[in-house]
mmCIF file of C-alpha atoms in Angstrom:
data_model
loop_
_atom_site.group_PDB
_atom_site.id
_atom_site.type_symbol
_atom_site.label_atom_id
_atom_site.label_comp_id
_atom_site.label_asym_id
_atom_site.label_seq_id
_atom_site.Cartn_x
_atom_site.Cartn_y
_atom_site.Cartn_z
ATOM 1 C CA UNK A 1 68.870 91.687 94.974
ATOM 2 C CA UNK A 2 67.778 89.898 98.623
ATOM 3 C CA UNK A 3 71.415 87.979 99.781
ATOM 4 C CA UNK A 4 70.632 84.367 101.359
ATOM 5 C CA UNK A 5 71.762 83.114 104.292
ATOM 6 C CA UNK A 6 75.874 84.069 105.163
ATOM 7 C CA UNK A 7 76.882 80.562 103.793
ATOM 8 C CA UNK A 8 79.572 79.004 106.530
ATOM 9 C CA UNK A 9 83.153 77.325 105.257
ATOM 10 C CA UNK A 10 82.787 73.935 104.726
ATOM 11 C CA UNK A 11 85.010 71.124 102.371
ATOM 12 C CA UNK A 12 83.560 70.952 98.656
ATOM 13 C CA UNK A 13 83.633 68.050 97.083
ATOM 14 C CA UNK A 14 86.899 67.338 95.775
ATOM 15 C CA UNK A 15 87.487 65.575 92.390
ATOM 16 C CA UNK A 16 89.985 64.800 88.940
ATOM 17 C CA UNK A 17 89.032 67.305 86.149
ATOM 18 C CA UNK A 18 89.564 64.553 83.914
ATOM 19 C CA UNK A 19 89.765 60.982 83.399
ATOM 20 C CA UNK A 20 91.568 58.357 81.936
ATOM 21 C CA UNK A 21 88.748 58.506 78.750
ATOM 22 C CA UNK A 22 89.862 61.924 77.821
ATOM 23 C CA UNK A 23 93.352 60.908 76.694
ATOM 24 C CA UNK A 24 95.314 63.502 77.870
ATOM 25 C CA UNK A 25 97.985 64.382 79.631
ATOM 26 C CA UNK A 26 96.373 65.962 82.892
ATOM 27 C CA UNK A 27 97.571 63.645 86.153
ATOM 28 C CA UNK A 28 93.869 61.552 86.409
ATOM 29 C CA UNK A 29 95.759 59.588 89.040
ATOM 30 C CA UNK A 30 93.836 61.046 91.912
ATOM 31 C CA UNK A 31 96.936 61.089 94.590
ATOM 32 C CA UNK A 32 97.206 64.802 93.053
ATOM 33 C CA UNK A 33 94.029 66.342 94.007
ATOM 34 C CA UNK A 34 94.551 69.361 95.548
ATOM 35 C CA UNK A 35 93.548 69.915 99.170
ATOM 36 C CA UNK A 36 90.416 72.850 99.439
ATOM 37 C CA UNK A 37 92.969 74.183 102.198
ATOM 38 C CA UNK A 38 95.251 74.878 99.746
ATOM 39 C CA UNK A 39 92.841 76.754 96.802
ATOM 40 C CA UNK A 40 91.798 78.744 100.154
ATOM 41 C CA UNK A 41 94.986 80.135 101.549
ATOM 42 C CA UNK A 42 95.571 80.901 97.789
ATOM 43 C CA UNK A 43 92.641 83.467 97.576
ATOM 44 C CA UNK A 44 93.512 84.537 101.802
ATOM 45 C CA UNK A 45 97.320 85.188 100.244
ATOM 46 C CA UNK A 46 96.785 87.394 96.764
ATOM 47 C CA UNK A 47 97.875 89.972 96.254
ATOM 48 C CA UNK A 48 95.093 90.507 93.229
ATOM 49 C CA UNK A 49 93.000 88.594 91.504
ATOM 50 C CA UNK A 50 91.104 88.949 88.645
ATOM 51 C CA UNK A 51 86.687 89.029 88.423
ATOM 52 C CA UNK A 52 84.767 88.656 85.205
ATOM 53 C CA UNK A 53 81.910 90.072 85.072
ATOM 54 C CA UNK A 54 78.786 89.480 82.471
ATOM 55 C CA UNK A 55 77.506 92.528 80.741
ATOM 56 C CA UNK A 56 73.602 92.850 79.958
ATOM 57 C CA UNK A 57 73.990 92.197 76.605
ATOM 58 C CA UNK A 58 76.020 88.705 77.191
ATOM 59 C CA UNK A 59 79.940 89.758 76.838
ATOM 60 C CA UNK A 60 82.577 89.020 79.133
ATOM 61 C CA UNK A 61 83.960 91.887 81.242
ATOM 62 C CA UNK A 62 87.531 91.012 83.370
ATOM 63 C CA UNK A 63 89.492 93.711 85.694
ATOM 64 C CA UNK A 64 91.449 93.193 88.609
ATOM 65 C CA UNK A 65 90.352 93.950 92.694
ATOM 66 C CA UNK A 66 91.303 93.685 95.972
ATOM 67 C CA UNK A 67 90.489 90.497 97.720
ATOM 68 C CA UNK A 68 89.967 89.247 101.229
ATOM 69 C CA UNK A 69 88.900 86.320 102.258
ATOM 70 C CA UNK A 70 86.097 86.711 105.813
ATOM 71 C CA UNK A 71 83.455 84.857 107.316
ATOM 72 C CA UNK A 72 84.441 81.325 105.020
ATOM 73 C CA UNK A 73 84.035 82.979 101.944
ATOM 74 C CA UNK A 74 86.464 85.066 99.323
ATOM 75 C CA UNK A 75 85.180 89.037 98.911
ATOM 76 C CA UNK A 76 85.943 91.743 96.650
ATOM 77 C CA UNK A 77 85.556 95.779 96.268
ATOM 78 C CA UNK A 78 84.240 97.968 93.658
ATOM 79 C CA UNK A 79 82.855 101.513 93.562
ATOM 80 C CA UNK A 80 78.880 100.944 93.313
ATOM 81 C CA UNK A 81 78.797 103.084 89.960
ATOM 82 C CA UNK A 82 80.958 101.297 88.824
ATOM 83 C CA UNK A 83 80.987 98.823 85.361
ATOM 84 C CA UNK A 84 81.316 94.875 87.496
ATOM 85 C CA UNK A 85 79.529 96.505 90.258
ATOM 86 C CA UNK A 86 76.835 97.213 87.546
ATOM 87 C CA UNK A 87 76.636 94.031 85.714
ATOM 88 C CA UNK A 88 76.965 92.264 89.119
ATOM 89 C CA UNK A 89 73.748 93.870 89.642
ATOM 90 C CA UNK A 90 72.426 93.172 87.164
ATOM 91 C CA UNK A 91 74.157 89.524 87.060
ATOM 92 C CA UNK A 92 75.217 87.551 89.636
ATOM 93 C CA UNK A 93 77.407 84.745 88.407
ATOM 94 C CA UNK A 94 81.176 85.857 88.557
ATOM 95 C CA UNK A 95 84.356 84.374 88.218
ATOM 96 C CA UNK A 96 87.488 85.029 89.898
ATOM 97 C CA UNK A 97 90.575 84.446 89.136
ATOM 98 C CA UNK A 98 94.178 83.600 90.514
ATOM 99 C CA UNK A 99 97.864 82.990 90.312
ATOM 100 C CA UNK A 100 99.326 81.640 93.178
ATOM 101 C CA UNK A 101 102.741 80.321 94.353
ATOM 102 C CA UNK A 102 101.691 76.610 93.718
ATOM 103 C CA UNK A 103 98.199 76.866 92.061
ATOM 104 C CA UNK A 104 96.094 78.520 89.168
ATOM 105 C CA UNK A 105 93.009 78.456 90.925
ATOM 106 C CA UNK A 106 89.791 80.045 89.038
ATOM 107 C CA UNK A 107 86.361 80.268 91.251
ATOM 108 C CA UNK A 108 82.591 80.365 90.296
ATOM 109 C CA UNK A 109 80.872 82.186 91.621
ATOM 110 C CA UNK A 110 77.543 84.662 92.895
ATOM 111 C CA UNK A 111 78.229 87.604 93.659
ATOM 112 C CA UNK A 112 75.803 89.863 96.919
ATOM 113 C CA UNK A 113 76.261 93.554 98.067
ATOM 114 C CA UNK A 114 76.457 93.270 101.861
ATOM 115 C CA UNK A 115 74.361 96.750 103.339
ATOM 116 C CA UNK A 116 74.976 94.752 107.393
ATOM 117 C CA UNK A 117 76.661 97.687 109.180
ATOM 118 C CA UNK A 118 78.260 94.717 111.320
ATOM 119 C CA UNK A 119 79.559 92.923 108.610
ATOM 120 C CA UNK A 120 80.417 95.597 106.288
ATOM 121 C CA UNK A 121 83.132 96.032 109.786
ATOM 122 C CA UNK A 122 84.203 92.743 109.658
ATOM 123 C CA UNK A 123 84.149 92.677 106.223
ATOM 124 C CA UNK A 124 86.549 96.036 106.358
ATOM 125 C CA UNK A 125 88.327 94.774 108.971
ATOM 126 C CA UNK A 126 89.528 91.981 106.973
ATOM 127 C CA UNK A 127 90.850 94.471 103.942
ATOM 128 C CA UNK A 128 91.867 96.634 106.771
ATOM 129 C CA UNK A 129 94.937 94.326 107.790
ATOM 130 C CA UNK A 130 95.654 92.637 104.227
ATOM 131 C CA UNK A 131 95.985 95.941 102.732
ATOM 132 C CA UNK A 132 96.666 98.377 105.342
ATOM 133 C CA UNK A 133 93.511 100.159 104.912
ATOM 134 C CA UNK A 134 91.155 101.951 106.701
ATOM 135 C CA UNK A 135 87.589 102.733 105.636
ATOM 136 C CA UNK A 136 84.983 103.983 107.582
ATOM 137 C CA UNK A 137 81.193 102.653 107.240
ATOM 138 C CA UNK A 138 78.235 103.944 107.538
ATOM 139 C CA UNK A 139 74.198 104.350 105.939
ATOM 140 C CA UNK A 140 74.851 100.046 104.723
ATOM 141 C CA UNK A 141 77.864 100.991 102.321
ATOM 142 C CA UNK A 142 81.529 101.781 102.925
ATOM 143 C CA UNK A 143 83.915 104.904 102.206
ATOM 144 C CA UNK A 144 88.019 105.791 101.573
ATOM 145 C CA UNK A 145 87.528 109.322 104.272
ATOM 146 C CA UNK A 146 90.712 110.069 103.572
ATOM 147 C CA UNK A 147 90.289 110.618 100.292
ATOM 148 C CA UNK A 148 88.447 114.041 98.523
ATOM 149 C CA UNK A 149 84.953 113.486 98.547
ATOM 150 C CA UNK A 150 85.016 110.216 100.783
ATOM 151 C CA UNK A 151 84.593 108.172 97.425
ATOM 152 C CA UNK A 152 81.874 105.297 98.131
ATOM 153 C CA UNK A 153 82.611 101.311 97.616
ATOM 154 C CA UNK A 154 80.455 98.339 97.888
ATOM 155 C CA UNK A 155 81.725 94.976 98.973
ATOM 156 C CA UNK A 156 80.740 91.858 97.602
ATOM 157 C CA UNK A 157 80.114 88.237 98.802
ATOM 158 C CA UNK A 158 81.647 85.825 96.341
ATOM 159 C CA UNK A 159 79.604 82.376 97.034
ATOM 160 C CA UNK A 160 81.486 79.211 95.563
ATOM 161 C CA UNK A 161 79.752 77.084 93.210
ATOM 162 C CA UNK A 162 82.880 76.022 91.261
ATOM 163 C CA UNK A 163 86.442 75.590 91.338
ATOM 164 C CA UNK A 164 89.245 75.098 89.322
ATOM 165 C CA UNK A 165 92.348 74.639 90.809
ATOM 166 C CA UNK A 166 95.318 74.118 88.327
ATOM 167 C CA UNK A 167 98.849 72.674 89.646
ATOM 168 C CA UNK A 168 102.243 74.561 87.904
ATOM 169 C CA UNK A 169 103.923 71.772 86.537
ATOM 170 C CA UNK A 170 100.806 71.858 84.621
ATOM 171 C CA UNK A 171 100.241 67.988 84.751
ATOM 172 C CA UNK A 172 97.744 68.841 87.585
ATOM 173 C CA UNK A 173 93.913 69.362 88.231
ATOM 174 C CA UNK A 174 90.734 69.648 90.504
ATOM 175 C CA UNK A 175 87.490 70.368 90.412
ATOM 176 C CA UNK A 176 85.346 71.227 94.024
ATOM 177 C CA UNK A 177 81.629 71.615 93.899
ATOM 178 C CA UNK A 178 79.978 73.404 97.533
ATOM 179 C CA UNK A 179 77.305 71.820 97.535
#
């Protein structure tokens, strides 16, 4: 799969998830819209996220992953032989979910595996800064040399297409659409 141009961080359009016509207890007051900065902070600070991918037969597959914010987007890592990596190779559509202190977040997007060594080094530095996880970059892949056999990992950039934020009060919801 060819990777598209690197996404530069932009501010997405924020909108209410429900309208007054939906007859729902969710707030329809635009003053309750969450800022994307709050959602990004939730992604940056989460100790763990969940990624949902699609099996070749269409079934959903969800697993916990480590996540960092680098180069203006969320990044996850997984072993290339894992089910989620195989699923992403066949179908890049995915969903990341995070429960934060003030916001529950769902991010829909497309994941692409990075191979550029300079980019891999920058993302490896983000994993080291956040998790104190030292990874070596070589040959377009990432390795954990401190473990026997130096297991290989892949870094996947998740380019958001839509995101949903739910306030912990159960009454507020925001949808962000990305250009």
